[in-house]
PDB file of C-alpha atoms and ligand atoms in Angstrom:
ATOM      1  CA  MET B   1      -4.809  -9.950 -10.647  1.00 96.00           C
ATOM      2  CA  LYS B   2      -4.583  -6.226  -9.953  1.00 98.00           C
ATOM      3  CA  ILE B   3      -3.912  -4.798  -6.488  1.00 98.00           C
ATOM      4  CA  LEU B   4      -4.323  -1.179  -5.371  1.00 98.00           C
ATOM      5  CA  PHE B   5      -2.649  -0.041  -2.135  1.00 99.00           C
ATOM      6  CA  VAL B   6      -4.260   2.943  -0.432  1.00 99.00           C
ATOM      7  CA  CYS B   7      -3.162   5.313   2.356  1.00 98.00           C
ATOM      8  CA  LEU B   8      -4.082   8.902   3.203  1.00 98.00           C
ATOM      9  CA  GLY B   9      -1.686  10.983   1.098  1.00 98.00           C
ATOM     10  CA  ASN B  10      -0.167   8.371  -1.252  1.00 98.00           C
ATOM     11  CA  ILE B  11       3.322   9.712  -0.520  1.00 98.00           C
ATOM     12  CA  CYS B  12       4.524   7.362   2.268  1.00 98.00           C
ATOM     13  CA  ARG B  13       2.881   4.012   3.050  1.00 98.00           C
ATOM     14  CA  SER B  14       0.996   2.973  -0.090  1.00 98.00           C
ATOM     15  CA  PRO B  15       3.737   3.821  -2.649  1.00 98.00           C
ATOM     16  CA  MET B  16       6.164   1.889  -0.413  1.00 98.00           C
ATOM     17  CA  ALA B  17       3.780  -1.106  -0.357  1.00 99.00           C
ATOM     18  CA  GLU B  18       3.458  -0.884  -4.147  1.00 98.00           C
ATOM     19  CA  CYS B  19       7.248  -0.796  -4.559  1.00 98.00           C
ATOM     20  CA  ILE B  20       7.908  -3.747  -2.222  1.00 98.00           C
ATOM     21  CA  CYS B  21       5.198  -5.833  -3.852  1.00 98.00           C
ATOM     22  CA  ARG B  22       6.422  -4.956  -7.340  1.00 98.00           C
ATOM     23  CA  LYS B  23       9.905  -6.213  -6.413  1.00 98.00           C
ATOM     24  CA  ILE B  24       8.598  -9.546  -5.088  1.00 98.00           C
ATOM     25  CA  ILE B  25       6.368  -9.988  -8.159  1.00 98.00           C
ATOM     26  CA  ALA B  26       9.282  -9.305 -10.534  1.00 97.00           C
ATOM     27  CA  GLU B  27      11.605 -11.702  -8.657  1.00 97.00           C
ATOM     28  CA  ARG B  28       9.011 -14.473  -8.904  1.00 96.00           C
ATOM     29  CA  GLN B  29       7.829 -13.528 -12.413  1.00 96.00           C
ATOM     30  CA  LEU B  30       4.172 -13.458 -11.364  1.00 96.00           C
ATOM     31  CA  ASP B  31       1.268 -12.056 -13.338  1.00 95.00           C
ATOM     32  CA  ILE B  32       0.165  -9.482 -10.750  1.00 97.00           C
ATOM     33  CA  GLU B  33      -0.201  -5.731 -11.353  1.00 98.00           C
ATOM     34  CA  VAL B  34       0.142  -3.183  -8.560  1.00 98.00           C
ATOM     35  CA  ASP B  35      -0.578   0.507  -8.124  1.00 98.00           C
ATOM     36  CA  SER B  36      -1.239   2.884  -5.233  1.00 99.00           C
ATOM     37  CA  ALA B  37      -3.463   5.871  -4.482  1.00 99.00           C
ATOM     38  CA  GLY B  38      -4.455   8.229  -1.674  1.00 98.00           C
ATOM     39  CA  ILE B  39      -7.725   9.060   0.032  1.00 98.00           C
ATOM     40  CA  ILE B  40      -6.884  12.768  -0.336  1.00 98.00           C
ATOM     41  CA  GLY B  41      -5.657  14.473  -3.516  1.00 97.00           C
ATOM     42  CA  TYR B  42      -3.620  17.088  -1.637  1.00 98.00           C
ATOM     43  CA  HIS B  43      -0.265  15.717  -2.863  1.00 98.00           C
ATOM     44  CA  GLN B  44      -1.425  14.849  -6.380  1.00 98.00           C
ATOM     45  CA  GLY B  45       1.480  14.691  -8.850  1.00 98.00           C
ATOM     46  CA  GLU B  46       4.140  14.827  -6.119  1.00 98.00           C
ATOM     47  CA  GLN B  47       6.816  12.181  -5.750  1.00 98.00           C
ATOM     48  CA  SER B  48       6.904  10.238  -2.492  1.00 98.00           C
ATOM     49  CA  ASP B  49       7.946  11.963   0.743  1.00 98.00           C
ATOM     50  CA  ARG B  50      11.718  12.578   0.853  1.00 98.00           C
ATOM     51  CA  ARG B  51      12.053  10.717   4.183  1.00 98.00           C
ATOM     52  CA  MET B  52      10.218   7.681   2.784  1.00 98.00           C
ATOM     53  CA  ARG B  53      12.390   7.717  -0.349  1.00 98.00           C
ATOM     54  CA  GLN B  54      15.553   7.894   1.789  1.00 98.00           C
ATOM     55  CA  ALA B  55      14.477   5.006   4.062  1.00 98.00           C
ATOM     56  CA  ALA B  56      13.490   3.017   0.951  1.00 98.00           C
ATOM     57  CA  PHE B  57      16.850   3.697  -0.728  1.00 98.00           C
ATOM     58  CA  GLU B  58      18.726   2.490   2.359  1.00 98.00           C
ATOM     59  CA  ARG B  59      16.826  -0.797   2.133  1.00 98.00           C
ATOM     60  CA  GLY B  60      17.456  -1.261  -1.596  1.00 98.00           C
ATOM     61  CA  TYR B  61      14.229   0.152  -3.037  1.00 98.00           C
ATOM     62  CA  HIS B  62      13.653   2.943  -5.528  1.00 98.00           C
ATOM     63  CA  LEU B  63      10.368   4.823  -5.093  1.00 98.00           C
ATOM     64  CA  SER B  64       9.175   6.344  -8.375  1.00 97.00           C
ATOM     65  CA  HIS B  65       5.410   6.704  -7.891  1.00 98.00           C
ATOM     66  CA  ALA B  66       3.632  10.056  -8.391  1.00 98.00           C
ATOM     67  CA  SER B  67       0.794  10.622  -5.901  1.00 98.00           C
ATOM     68  CA  ARG B  68      -2.787  10.374  -7.128  1.00 98.00           C
ATOM     69  CA  PRO B  69      -6.158  10.185  -5.359  1.00 98.00           C
ATOM     70  CA  VAL B  70      -8.418   7.113  -5.453  1.00 98.00           C
ATOM     71  CA  LYS B  71     -10.869   7.371  -8.336  1.00 98.00           C
ATOM     72  CA  TYR B  72     -14.256   5.815  -9.027  1.00 97.00           C
ATOM     73  CA  SER B  73     -12.915   3.500 -11.774  1.00 98.00           C
ATOM     74  CA  ASP B  74     -10.369   1.978  -9.340  1.00 98.00           C
ATOM     75  CA  PHE B  75     -13.228   0.013  -7.786  1.00 98.00           C
ATOM     76  CA  GLU B  76     -13.862  -1.572 -11.212  1.00 98.00           C
ATOM     77  CA  ASP B  77     -10.252  -1.898 -12.354  1.00 98.00           C
ATOM     78  CA  PHE B  78      -8.699  -3.572  -9.294  1.00 98.00           C
ATOM     79  CA  ASP B  79      -9.395  -6.989  -7.760  1.00 98.00           C
ATOM     80  CA  LEU B  80      -8.035  -6.101  -4.320  1.00 98.00           C
ATOM     81  CA  ILE B  81      -8.019  -2.657  -2.687  1.00 98.00           C
ATOM     82  CA  ILE B  82      -5.837  -2.649   0.426  1.00 99.00           C
ATOM     83  CA  GLY B  83      -5.998   0.140   3.021  1.00 99.00           C
ATOM     84  CA  MET B  84      -3.202   0.846   5.502  1.00 98.00           C
ATOM     85  CA  ASP B  85      -5.306   1.772   8.556  1.00 98.00           C
ATOM     86  CA  ASP B  86      -8.903   1.853   9.803  1.00 98.00           C
ATOM     87  CA  SER B  87      -9.439   5.402   8.673  1.00 98.00           C
ATOM     88  CA  ASN B  88      -8.361   4.467   5.110  1.00 98.00           C
ATOM     89  CA  ILE B  89     -10.674   1.447   5.205  1.00 98.00           C
ATOM     90  CA  ASP B  90     -13.641   3.566   6.389  1.00 98.00           C
ATOM     91  CA  ALA B  91     -13.012   6.149   3.653  1.00 98.00           C
ATOM     92  CA  LEU B  92     -12.735   3.422   0.990  1.00 98.00           C
ATOM     93  CA  ARG B  93     -15.983   1.817   2.182  1.00 98.00           C
ATOM     94  CA  GLU B  94     -17.731   5.168   1.866  1.00 98.00           C
ATOM     95  CA  LYS B  95     -16.441   5.602  -1.676  1.00 98.00           C
ATOM     96  CA  ALA B  96     -17.212   2.046  -2.856  1.00 98.00           C
ATOM     97  CA  PRO B  97     -19.956   2.307  -5.490  1.00 97.00           C
ATOM     98  CA  THR B  98     -21.251  -1.298  -5.338  1.00 97.00           C
ATOM     99  CA  SER B  99     -21.383  -4.250  -2.952  1.00 97.00           C
ATOM    100  CA  ASP B 100     -18.922  -6.044  -5.267  1.00 97.00           C
ATOM    101  CA  ALA B 101     -16.499  -3.155  -4.771  1.00 98.00           C
ATOM    102  CA  LEU B 102     -16.954  -3.325  -0.988  1.00 98.00           C
ATOM    103  CA  GLN B 103     -15.795  -6.956  -1.021  1.00 98.00           C
ATOM    104  CA  LYS B 104     -12.489  -5.921  -2.620  1.00 98.00           C
ATOM    105  CA  ILE B 105     -11.458  -3.733   0.349  1.00 98.00           C
ATOM    106  CA  LYS B 106      -9.077  -5.361   2.845  1.00 98.00           C
ATOM    107  CA  PRO B 107      -6.828  -4.034   5.637  1.00 98.00           C
ATOM    108  CA  MET B 108      -3.076  -4.467   5.068  1.00 98.00           C
ATOM    109  CA  ALA B 109      -2.887  -5.783   8.643  1.00 98.00           C
ATOM    110  CA  SER B 110      -4.918  -8.835   7.580  1.00 98.00           C
ATOM    111  CA  PHE B 111      -1.724  -9.990   5.809  1.00 98.00           C
ATOM    112  CA  PHE B 112       0.594  -9.466   8.817  1.00 98.00           C
ATOM    113  CA  SER B 113       2.349 -12.509  10.294  1.00 98.00           C
ATOM    114  CA  ALA B 114       0.973 -13.667  13.657  1.00 97.00           C
ATOM    115  CA  THR B 115       4.094 -12.333  15.421  1.00 97.00           C
ATOM    116  CA  ILE B 116       3.230  -8.725  14.563  1.00 98.00           C
ATOM    117  CA  GLU B 117       1.543  -6.995  17.488  1.00 94.00           C
ATOM    118  CA  ILE B 118      -0.100  -4.027  15.779  1.00 97.00           C
ATOM    119  CA  ASP B 119      -3.325  -4.010  13.757  1.00 98.00           C
ATOM    120  CA  HIS B 120      -2.550  -1.322  11.167  1.00 98.00           C
ATOM    121  CA  VAL B 121       0.302   0.354   9.263  1.00 98.00           C
ATOM    122  CA  PRO B 122       0.874   3.564  11.277  1.00 98.00           C
ATOM    123  CA  ASP B 123       1.076   6.936   9.551  1.00 98.00           C
ATOM    124  CA  PRO B 124       4.777   7.965   9.666  1.00 97.00           C
ATOM    125  CA  TYR B 125       4.206  11.503   8.315  1.00 96.00           C
ATOM    126  CA  TYR B 126       4.503  13.463  11.596  1.00 95.00           C
ATOM    127  CA  GLY B 127       7.127  11.199  13.184  1.00 91.00           C
ATOM    128  CA  GLY B 128      10.862  10.556  12.849  1.00 92.00           C
ATOM    129  CA  THR B 129      13.101   8.291  10.778  1.00 92.00           C
ATOM    130  CA  GLN B 130      12.339   5.263  12.945  1.00 96.00           C
ATOM    131  CA  GLY B 131       8.680   5.416  11.911  1.00 97.00           C
ATOM    132  CA  PHE B 132       9.593   5.134   8.226  1.00 98.00           C
ATOM    133  CA  ASN B 133      11.827   2.111   8.869  1.00 98.00           C
ATOM    134  CA  TYR B 134       9.082   0.482  10.917  1.00 98.00           C
ATOM    135  CA  VAL B 135       6.615   1.026   8.054  1.00 98.00           C
ATOM    136  CA  ILE B 136       9.024  -0.777   5.703  1.00 98.00           C
ATOM    137  CA  ASP B 137       9.371  -3.679   8.205  1.00 98.00           C
ATOM    138  CA  LEU B 138       5.577  -4.070   8.387  1.00 98.00           C
ATOM    139  CA  LEU B 139       5.069  -3.730   4.636  1.00 98.00           C
ATOM    140  CA  GLU B 140       7.804  -6.246   3.778  1.00 98.00           C
ATOM    141  CA  ASP B 141       6.122  -8.770   6.043  1.00 98.00           C
ATOM    142  CA  ALA B 142       2.604  -8.117   4.700  1.00 98.00           C
ATOM    143  CA  CYS B 143       3.654  -8.043   1.015  1.00 98.00           C
ATOM    144  CA  GLU B 144       5.477 -11.367   1.337  1.00 98.00           C
ATOM    145  CA  ASN B 145       2.391 -12.991   2.895  1.00 98.00           C
ATOM    146  CA  LEU B 146       0.027 -11.333   0.410  1.00 98.00           C
ATOM    147  CA  VAL B 147       1.982 -12.538  -2.639  1.00 98.00           C
ATOM    148  CA  ASN B 148       2.326 -16.020  -1.109  1.00 97.00           C
ATOM    149  CA  GLN B 149      -1.444 -16.198  -0.583  1.00 96.00           C
ATOM    150  CA  LEU B 150      -2.147 -15.067  -4.142  1.00 94.00           C
ATOM    151  CA  SER B 151       0.389 -17.541  -5.572  1.00 90.00           C
ATOM    152  CA  ILE B 152      -1.198 -20.421  -3.679  1.00 85.00           C
ATOM    153  CA  SER B 153      -4.767 -19.462  -4.606  1.00 76.00           C
ATOM    154  CA  SER B 154      -3.919 -19.246  -8.326  1.00 66.00           C
ATOM    155  CA  ILE B 155      -2.452 -22.796  -8.547  1.00 54.00           C
TER     156      ILE B 155
HETATM  157  P1  4NP L 201       0.663   8.502   3.847  1.00 86.08           P
HETATM  158  O1  4NP L 201       1.217   9.637   4.847  1.00 86.08           O
HETATM  159  O2  4NP L 201      -0.846   8.463   4.028  1.00 86.08           O
HETATM  160  O3  4NP L 201       1.323   7.267   4.312  1.00 86.08           O
HETATM  161  O4  4NP L 201       1.076   8.956   2.450  1.00 86.08           O
HETATM  162  C1  4NP L 201       0.681  10.933   4.880  1.00 86.08           C
HETATM  163  C2  4NP L 201       0.992  11.832   3.884  1.00 86.08           C
HETATM  164  C3  4NP L 201       0.476  13.110   3.926  1.00 86.08           C
HETATM  165  C4  4NP L 201      -0.326  13.500   4.974  1.00 86.08           C
HETATM  166  C5  4NP L 201      -0.643  12.597   5.974  1.00 86.08           C
HETATM  167  C6  4NP L 201      -0.146  11.305   5.925  1.00 86.08           C
HETATM  168  N1  4NP L 201      -0.823  14.817   5.039  1.00 86.08           N
HETATM  169  O5  4NP L 201      -1.489  15.157   6.033  1.00 86.08           O
HETATM  170  O6  4NP L 201      -0.606  15.601   4.103  1.00 86.08           O
END
């Protein structure tokens, strides 16, 4: 199983999702691979946003991903392609080369617990520190549920 997390710039939300998921997968010794990418290539090669790395560090995570844009082969290589918001999902659907690829695209919010009252992972880029912490809260919840679902379906 290979999962690709996608946001706009691949410097805040999707590398954080990748990092959280990677930690859960390692703790449970599961055979799941994760990566992340951005809709835009503007930040290609850059490490994650300093504010995201700081918020991650304070919660016990180390972000080491270098930003890269989504590429054509991702739609072949990954089993699940998870977008952070509706705009990411729309852009992924436009890029998907086949109907098989379209089926792989899912919103991160589809893995939120029922108690969460928002339907996307909001872009923290133009906001303050609180926004980055909130993104981590949402992603921890979604990653836990996502990995649980995958573990159950592979039994
Ligand atoms: P991300 O956040 O999509 O969560 O990585 C953003 C990063 C960069 C920009 C916007 C959002 N930007 O406009 O450059």
